[in-house]
Short mmCIF file of C-alpha atoms and ligand atoms in Angstrom, two decimals:
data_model
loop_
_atom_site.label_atom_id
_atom_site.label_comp_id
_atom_site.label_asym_id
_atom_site.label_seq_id
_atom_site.Cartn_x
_atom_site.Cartn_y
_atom_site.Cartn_z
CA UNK A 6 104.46 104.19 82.23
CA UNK A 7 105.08 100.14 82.57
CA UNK A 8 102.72 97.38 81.86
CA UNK A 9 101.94 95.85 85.60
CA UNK A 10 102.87 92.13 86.43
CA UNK A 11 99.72 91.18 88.70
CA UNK A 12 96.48 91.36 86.05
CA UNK A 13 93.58 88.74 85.13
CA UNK A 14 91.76 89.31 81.96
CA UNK A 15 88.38 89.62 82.01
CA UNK A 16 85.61 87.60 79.96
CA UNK A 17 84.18 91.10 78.87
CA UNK A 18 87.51 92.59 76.53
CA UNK A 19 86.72 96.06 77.78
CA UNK A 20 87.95 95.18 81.71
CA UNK A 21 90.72 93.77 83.42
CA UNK A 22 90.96 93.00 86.52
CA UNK A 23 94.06 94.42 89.00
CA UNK A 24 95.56 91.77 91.57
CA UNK A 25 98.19 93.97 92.83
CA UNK A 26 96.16 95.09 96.05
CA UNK A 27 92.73 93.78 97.74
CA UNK A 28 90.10 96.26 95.68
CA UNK A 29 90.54 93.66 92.90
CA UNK A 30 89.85 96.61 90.49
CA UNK A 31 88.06 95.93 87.18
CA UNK A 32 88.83 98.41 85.07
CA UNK A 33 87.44 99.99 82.09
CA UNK A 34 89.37 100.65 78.99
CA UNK A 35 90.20 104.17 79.32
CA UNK A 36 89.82 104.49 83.04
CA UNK A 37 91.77 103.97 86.54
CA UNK A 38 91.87 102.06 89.56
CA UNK A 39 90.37 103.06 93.22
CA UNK A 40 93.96 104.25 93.70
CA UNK A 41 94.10 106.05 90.35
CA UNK A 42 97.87 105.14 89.38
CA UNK A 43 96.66 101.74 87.49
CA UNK A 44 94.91 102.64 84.49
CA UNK A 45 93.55 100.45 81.21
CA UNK A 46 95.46 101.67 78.25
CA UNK A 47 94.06 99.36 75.01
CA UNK A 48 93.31 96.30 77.57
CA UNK A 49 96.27 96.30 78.55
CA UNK A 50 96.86 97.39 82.79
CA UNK A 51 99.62 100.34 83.66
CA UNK A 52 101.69 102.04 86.50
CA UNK A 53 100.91 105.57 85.21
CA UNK A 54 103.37 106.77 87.97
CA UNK A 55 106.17 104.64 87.33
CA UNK A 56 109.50 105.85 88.65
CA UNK A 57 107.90 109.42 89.58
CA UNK A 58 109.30 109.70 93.13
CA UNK A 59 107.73 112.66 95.68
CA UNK A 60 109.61 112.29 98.64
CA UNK A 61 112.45 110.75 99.05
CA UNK A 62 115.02 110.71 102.58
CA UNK A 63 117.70 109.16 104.40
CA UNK A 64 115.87 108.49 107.59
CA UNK A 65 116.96 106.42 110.73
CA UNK A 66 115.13 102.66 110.11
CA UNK A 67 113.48 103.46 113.69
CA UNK A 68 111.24 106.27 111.70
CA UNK A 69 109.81 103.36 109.74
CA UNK A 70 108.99 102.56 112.90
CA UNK A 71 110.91 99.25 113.38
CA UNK A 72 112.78 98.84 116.57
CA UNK A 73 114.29 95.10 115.49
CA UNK A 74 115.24 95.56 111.79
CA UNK A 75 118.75 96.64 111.61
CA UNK A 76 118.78 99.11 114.21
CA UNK A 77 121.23 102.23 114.56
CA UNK A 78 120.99 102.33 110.65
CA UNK A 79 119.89 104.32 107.67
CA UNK A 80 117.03 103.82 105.08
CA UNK A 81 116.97 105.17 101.96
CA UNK A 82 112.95 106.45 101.71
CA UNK A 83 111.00 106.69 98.94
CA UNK A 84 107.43 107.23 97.81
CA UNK A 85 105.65 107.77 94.17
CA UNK A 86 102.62 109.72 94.52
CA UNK A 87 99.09 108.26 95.22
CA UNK A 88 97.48 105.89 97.48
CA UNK A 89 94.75 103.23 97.79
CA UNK A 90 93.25 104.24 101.04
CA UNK A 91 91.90 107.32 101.45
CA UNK A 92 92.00 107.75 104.96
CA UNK A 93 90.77 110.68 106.81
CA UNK A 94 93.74 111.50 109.23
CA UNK A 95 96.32 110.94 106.68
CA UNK A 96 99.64 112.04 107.68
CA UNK A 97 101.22 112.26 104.23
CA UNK A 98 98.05 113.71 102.81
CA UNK A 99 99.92 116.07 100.04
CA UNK A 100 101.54 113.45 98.57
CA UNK A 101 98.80 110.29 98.36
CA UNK A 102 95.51 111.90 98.80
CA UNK A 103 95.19 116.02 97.29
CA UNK A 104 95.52 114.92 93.44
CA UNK A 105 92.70 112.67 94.02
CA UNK A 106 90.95 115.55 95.50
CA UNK A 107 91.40 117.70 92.62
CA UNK A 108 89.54 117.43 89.07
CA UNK A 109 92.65 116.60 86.94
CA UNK A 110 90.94 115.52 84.36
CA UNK A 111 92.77 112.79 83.12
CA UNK A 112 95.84 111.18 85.57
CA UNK A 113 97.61 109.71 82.78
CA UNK A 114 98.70 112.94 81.30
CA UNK A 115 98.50 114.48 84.85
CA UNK A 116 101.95 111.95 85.34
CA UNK A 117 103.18 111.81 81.94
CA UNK A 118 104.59 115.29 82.61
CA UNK A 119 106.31 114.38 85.55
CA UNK A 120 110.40 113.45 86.08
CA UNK A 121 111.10 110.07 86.23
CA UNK A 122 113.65 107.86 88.32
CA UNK A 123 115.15 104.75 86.52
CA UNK A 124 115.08 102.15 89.64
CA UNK A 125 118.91 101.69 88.89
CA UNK A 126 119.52 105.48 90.25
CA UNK A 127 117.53 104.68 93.67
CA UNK A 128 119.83 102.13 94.44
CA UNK A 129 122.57 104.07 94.12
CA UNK A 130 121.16 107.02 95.81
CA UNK A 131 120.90 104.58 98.73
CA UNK A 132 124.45 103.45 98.75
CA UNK A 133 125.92 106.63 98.23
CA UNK A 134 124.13 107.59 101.29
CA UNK A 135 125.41 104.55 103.41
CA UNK A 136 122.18 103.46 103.82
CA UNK A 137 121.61 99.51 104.68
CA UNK A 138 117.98 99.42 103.33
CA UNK A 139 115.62 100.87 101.10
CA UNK A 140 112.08 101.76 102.68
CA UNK A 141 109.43 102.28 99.94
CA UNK A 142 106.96 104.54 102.02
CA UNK A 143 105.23 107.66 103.00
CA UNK A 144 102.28 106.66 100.44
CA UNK A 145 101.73 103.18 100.20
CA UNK A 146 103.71 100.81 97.88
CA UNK A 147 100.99 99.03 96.45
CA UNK A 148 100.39 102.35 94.19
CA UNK A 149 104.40 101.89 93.31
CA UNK A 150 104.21 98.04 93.41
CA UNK A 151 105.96 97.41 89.82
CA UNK A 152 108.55 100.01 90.21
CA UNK A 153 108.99 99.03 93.83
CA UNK A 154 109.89 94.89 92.97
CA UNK A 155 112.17 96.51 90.07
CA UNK A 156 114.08 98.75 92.66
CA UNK A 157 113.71 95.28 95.27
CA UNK A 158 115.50 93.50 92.49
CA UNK A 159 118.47 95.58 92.38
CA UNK A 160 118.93 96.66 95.68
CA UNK A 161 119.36 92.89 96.69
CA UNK A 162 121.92 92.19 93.74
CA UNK A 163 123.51 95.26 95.94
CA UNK A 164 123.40 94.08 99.02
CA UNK A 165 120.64 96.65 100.64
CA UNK A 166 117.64 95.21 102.02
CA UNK A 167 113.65 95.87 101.15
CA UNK A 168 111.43 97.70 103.67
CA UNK A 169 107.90 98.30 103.19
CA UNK A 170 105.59 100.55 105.38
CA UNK A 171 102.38 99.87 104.53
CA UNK A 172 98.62 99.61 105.14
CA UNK A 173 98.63 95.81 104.40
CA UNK A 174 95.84 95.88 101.81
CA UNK A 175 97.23 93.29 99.47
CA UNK A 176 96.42 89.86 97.42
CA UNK A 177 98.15 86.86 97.92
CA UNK A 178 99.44 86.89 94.39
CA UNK A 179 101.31 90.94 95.45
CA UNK A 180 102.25 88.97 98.62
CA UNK A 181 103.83 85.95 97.09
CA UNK A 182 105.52 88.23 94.35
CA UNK A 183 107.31 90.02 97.04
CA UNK A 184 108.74 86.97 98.53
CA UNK A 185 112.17 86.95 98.56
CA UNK A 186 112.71 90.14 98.06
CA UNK A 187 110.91 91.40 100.65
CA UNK A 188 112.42 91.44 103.77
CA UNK A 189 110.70 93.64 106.35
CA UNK A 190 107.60 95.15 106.64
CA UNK A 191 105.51 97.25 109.13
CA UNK A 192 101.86 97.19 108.68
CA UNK A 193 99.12 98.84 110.42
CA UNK A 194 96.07 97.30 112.08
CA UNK A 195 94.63 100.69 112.27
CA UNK A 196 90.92 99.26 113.55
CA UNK A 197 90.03 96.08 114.62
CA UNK A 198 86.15 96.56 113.13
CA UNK A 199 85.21 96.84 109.65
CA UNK A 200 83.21 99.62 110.02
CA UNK A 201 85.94 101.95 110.77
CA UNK A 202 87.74 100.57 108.23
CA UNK A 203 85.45 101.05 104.86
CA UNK A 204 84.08 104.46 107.00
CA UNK A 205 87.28 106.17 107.48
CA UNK A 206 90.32 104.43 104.88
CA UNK A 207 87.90 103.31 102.16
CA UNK A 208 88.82 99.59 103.04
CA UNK A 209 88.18 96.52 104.48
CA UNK A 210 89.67 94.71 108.24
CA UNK A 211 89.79 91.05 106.71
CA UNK A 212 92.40 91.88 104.19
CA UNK A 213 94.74 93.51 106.44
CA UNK A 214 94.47 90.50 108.93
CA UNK A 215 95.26 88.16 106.06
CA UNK A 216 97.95 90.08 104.51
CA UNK A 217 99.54 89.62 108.15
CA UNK A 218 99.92 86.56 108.14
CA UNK A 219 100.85 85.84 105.15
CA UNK A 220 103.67 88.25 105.32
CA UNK A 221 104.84 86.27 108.40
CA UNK A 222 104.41 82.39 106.96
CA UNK A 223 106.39 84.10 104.19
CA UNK A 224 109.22 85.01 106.88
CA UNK A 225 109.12 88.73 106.11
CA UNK A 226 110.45 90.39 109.27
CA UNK A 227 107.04 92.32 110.53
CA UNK A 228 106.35 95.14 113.01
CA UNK A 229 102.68 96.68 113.68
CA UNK A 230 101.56 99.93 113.94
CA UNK A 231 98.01 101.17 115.37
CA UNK A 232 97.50 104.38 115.64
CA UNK A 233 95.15 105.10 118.58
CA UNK A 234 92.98 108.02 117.92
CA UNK A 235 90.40 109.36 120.92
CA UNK A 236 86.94 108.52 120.27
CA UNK A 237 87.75 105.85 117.35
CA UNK A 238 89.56 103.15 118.29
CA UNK A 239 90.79 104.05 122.32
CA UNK A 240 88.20 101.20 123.72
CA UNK A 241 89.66 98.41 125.22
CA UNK A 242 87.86 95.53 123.43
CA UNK A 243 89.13 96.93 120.13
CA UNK A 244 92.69 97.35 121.52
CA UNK A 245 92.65 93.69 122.98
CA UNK A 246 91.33 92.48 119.73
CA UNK A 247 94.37 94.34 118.13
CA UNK A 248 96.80 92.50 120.51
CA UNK A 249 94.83 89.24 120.61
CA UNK A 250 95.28 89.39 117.07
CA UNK A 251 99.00 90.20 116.89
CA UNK A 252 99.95 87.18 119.48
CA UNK A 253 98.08 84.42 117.61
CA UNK A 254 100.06 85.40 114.89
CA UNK A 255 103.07 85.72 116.92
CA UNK A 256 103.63 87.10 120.30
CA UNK A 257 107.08 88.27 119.47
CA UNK A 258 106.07 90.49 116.43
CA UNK A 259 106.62 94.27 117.66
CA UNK A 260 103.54 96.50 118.33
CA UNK A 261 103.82 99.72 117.93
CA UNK A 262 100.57 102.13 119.21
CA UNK A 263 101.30 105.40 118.17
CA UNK A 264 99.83 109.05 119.16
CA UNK A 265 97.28 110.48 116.89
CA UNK A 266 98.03 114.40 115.47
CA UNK A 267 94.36 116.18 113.68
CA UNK A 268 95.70 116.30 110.10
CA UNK A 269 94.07 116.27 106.51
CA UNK A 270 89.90 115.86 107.40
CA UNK A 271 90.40 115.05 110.63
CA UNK A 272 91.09 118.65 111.83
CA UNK A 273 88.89 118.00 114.55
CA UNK A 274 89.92 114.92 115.86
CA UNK A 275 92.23 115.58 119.41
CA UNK A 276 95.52 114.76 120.00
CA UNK A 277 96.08 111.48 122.12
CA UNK A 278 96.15 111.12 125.31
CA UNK A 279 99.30 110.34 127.33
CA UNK A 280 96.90 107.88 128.95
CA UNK A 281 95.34 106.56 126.29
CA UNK A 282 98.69 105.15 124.90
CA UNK A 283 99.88 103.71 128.54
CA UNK A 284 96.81 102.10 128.67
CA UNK A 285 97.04 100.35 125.12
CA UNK A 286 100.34 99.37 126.16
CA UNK A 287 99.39 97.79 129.78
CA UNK A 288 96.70 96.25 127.49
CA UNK A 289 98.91 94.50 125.19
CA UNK A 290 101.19 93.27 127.39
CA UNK A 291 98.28 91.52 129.74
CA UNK A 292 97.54 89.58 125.88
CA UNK A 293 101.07 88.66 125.90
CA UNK A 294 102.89 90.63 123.17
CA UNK A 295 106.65 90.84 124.44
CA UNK A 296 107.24 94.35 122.57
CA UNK A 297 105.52 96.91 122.55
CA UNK A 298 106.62 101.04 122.23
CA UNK A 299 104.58 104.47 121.96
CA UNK A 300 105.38 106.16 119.16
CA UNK A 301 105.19 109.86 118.36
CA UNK A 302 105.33 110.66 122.03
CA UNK A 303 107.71 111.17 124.78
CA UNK A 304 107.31 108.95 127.40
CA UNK A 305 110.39 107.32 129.02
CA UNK A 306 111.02 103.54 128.90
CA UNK A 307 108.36 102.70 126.66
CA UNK A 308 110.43 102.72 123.68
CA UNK A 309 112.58 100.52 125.28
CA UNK A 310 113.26 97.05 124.99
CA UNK A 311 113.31 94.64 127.65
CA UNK A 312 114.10 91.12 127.17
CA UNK A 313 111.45 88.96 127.72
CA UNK A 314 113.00 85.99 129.40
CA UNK A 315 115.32 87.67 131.97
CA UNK A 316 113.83 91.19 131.94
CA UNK A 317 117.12 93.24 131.29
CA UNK A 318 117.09 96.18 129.62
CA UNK A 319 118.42 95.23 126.18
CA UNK A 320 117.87 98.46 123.85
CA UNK A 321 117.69 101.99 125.44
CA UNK A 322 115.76 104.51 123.10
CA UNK A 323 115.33 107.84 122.98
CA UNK A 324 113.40 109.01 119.62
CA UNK A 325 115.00 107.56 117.09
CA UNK A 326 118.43 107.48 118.43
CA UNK A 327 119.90 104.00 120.22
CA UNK A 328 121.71 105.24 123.43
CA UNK A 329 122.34 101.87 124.77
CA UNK A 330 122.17 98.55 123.19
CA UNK A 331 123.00 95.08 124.69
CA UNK A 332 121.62 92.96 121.58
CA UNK A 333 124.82 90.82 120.30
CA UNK A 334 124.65 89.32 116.92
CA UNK A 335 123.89 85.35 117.02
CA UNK A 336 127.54 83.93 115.53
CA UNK A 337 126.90 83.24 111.73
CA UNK A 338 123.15 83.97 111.88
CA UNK A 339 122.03 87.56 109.85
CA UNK A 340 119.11 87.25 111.09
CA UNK A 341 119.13 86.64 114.77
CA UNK A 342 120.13 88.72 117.99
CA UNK A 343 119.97 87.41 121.57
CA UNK A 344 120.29 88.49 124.85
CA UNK A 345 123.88 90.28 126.14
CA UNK A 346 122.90 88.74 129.64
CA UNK A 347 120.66 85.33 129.33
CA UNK A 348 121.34 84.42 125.56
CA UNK A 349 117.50 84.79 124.90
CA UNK A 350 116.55 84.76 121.40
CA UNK A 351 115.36 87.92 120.53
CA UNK A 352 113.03 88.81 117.18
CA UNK A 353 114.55 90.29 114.23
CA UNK A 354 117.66 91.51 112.61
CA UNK A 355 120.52 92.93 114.17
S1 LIG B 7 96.53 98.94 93.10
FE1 LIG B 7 94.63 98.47 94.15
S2 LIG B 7 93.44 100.35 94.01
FE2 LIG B 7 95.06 100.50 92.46
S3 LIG B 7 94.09 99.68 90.60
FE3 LIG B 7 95.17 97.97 91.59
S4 LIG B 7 93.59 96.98 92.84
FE4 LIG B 7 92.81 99.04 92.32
#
């Protein structure tokens, strides 16, 4: 285990406070965090699952999902177990959510018996596999925030760039840590009411909305996920609010409104309808966004992307594979792509 960067002590010596995500924990000597991988140890705060990795894969950067980060390439994915949400549907429940579930007694032990990855060995993982990124996902990284700015670190000395995939449920001081090493995130806006939010992920909207934009004034590349789930967040005020949202940030940030499968204690939630997702979409584009793709479905052209000045089709998708792309590289610019046929800017990094 590794002492944590982002603490404040407390006026009482038996607390101290975590800053690494938006619970603001104040933990007891002796005990955990919300998210149970930050525990007081003498007054002192700790990763208790530093460098234990649970999953780990090459996948296509498009899986993350983002559609303008690199595309056509690999990310090396990781996660360390555990997670500060706790929501219901969770789609990588076995690795963030059952330990919590069980009585284990005490989670420090619970990890210290568990392998550990030096962040030096990730890195290298990543190259070997000709990857162009390193994703830090699955669970969220705020649970695998120290070891993930240590991996960040040395994947950027390496030339590989920093993706997280994440719920958004940071601090300002997490946020403004990660600058510079950060370079691309995608965040969900899973609700746009707070209710939904404390009810179902055991958090909060505001935090989220905040993290947003501080991730973009911070110019971390940023796509959005909601997932749309029947009966919970389908209604169209919500889903304008979500887009609303999204274009006064910036109209040009990728939306991504994704299909909804019952998992973990949501068994009897339904899978999305085909409808429900077109709908979303027609939404979001009547608030302006200029991308927007369904995700976890098949439905042609809607993972496609158009440009938005002369309408062309500029990336043809199908899944997570590119079949036609007409994105050129701005000359001497990383970060920029534009238009094969107008020379519209286009968002992101190609
Ligand atoms: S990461 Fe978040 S949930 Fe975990 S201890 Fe820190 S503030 Fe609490």
């Amino acid at each position: 285990m590794n002492a944590i960067r982002l603490y404040r002590k407390l006026e009482s010596d038996d607390f101290v406070q975590c800053l690494i995500c938006a619970h603001k924990c104040k933990i007891k000597k002796g005990m955990t965090g919300v998210c149970k991988t930050i525990a007081n140890v003498d007054g002192i705060l700790y990763s208790i699952n530093y460098g234990i990795i649970v999953a780990k894969s090459v996948d296509p950067v498009e899986k993350k999902p983002l559609f303008h980060f690199l595309p056509g390439t690999g990310s090396y994915s990781i996660a360390s177990p555990g997670c500060n949400f706790r929501c219901l549907g969770c789609q990588n429940a076995d690795i963030s959510q059952t330990y919590r579930d069980e009585n284990l007694g005490s989670y420090l032990e619970y990890f210290n018996g568990m392998q550990k990855t030096p962040p030096e060995d990730v890195v290298e993982n990543a190259l070997k596999a000709n990857c162009k990124s390193i994703s830090y996902t699955y669970t969220d990284p705020a649970v695998f925030f120290d070891y993930s700015l240590d991996v960040m670190e040395i994947a950027h000395k390496k030339g590989l760039k920093n993706i997280f995939v994440t719920n958004g449920y940071y601090t300002e001081e997490s946020i403004n840590a990660a600058k510079g090493l950060l370079d691309a995130a995608n965040v969900d806006i899973k609700f746009f009411n707070d209710t939904s939010y404390r009810r179902i992920c055991g958090g909060r909207l505001e935090p989220v909305l905040e993290s947003v934009e501080l991730f973009h004034k911070n110019g971390v590349h940023l796509e959005l996920t909601t997932l749309l789930i029947d009966e919970y967040n389908n209604n169209d005020e919500e889903i304008k609010k979500i887009a609303d949202f999204i274009v006064s940030v910036d109209k040009n940030l990728p939306w991504h409104i994704s299909r909804f499968f019952p998992l973990y204690k949501m068994q009897d939630g339904r899978v999305t309808e085909e409808k429900t997702i077109i709908n979303a979409y027609n939404i979001g584009k009547a608030a302006g966004l200029n991308y927007i793709y369904a995700g976890n479905i098949r439905l042609d052209g809607y993972e496609d992307t158009h440009c938005p000045s002369c309408g062309k089709l500029l990336i043809k998708r199908r899944g997570y594979n590119i079949l036609e792309n007409n994105v050129i590289k701005a000359s001497g610019a990383e970060s920029e792509g534009k238009c094969k046929f107008c020379g519209y800017k286009i968002y992101g990094m190609f």
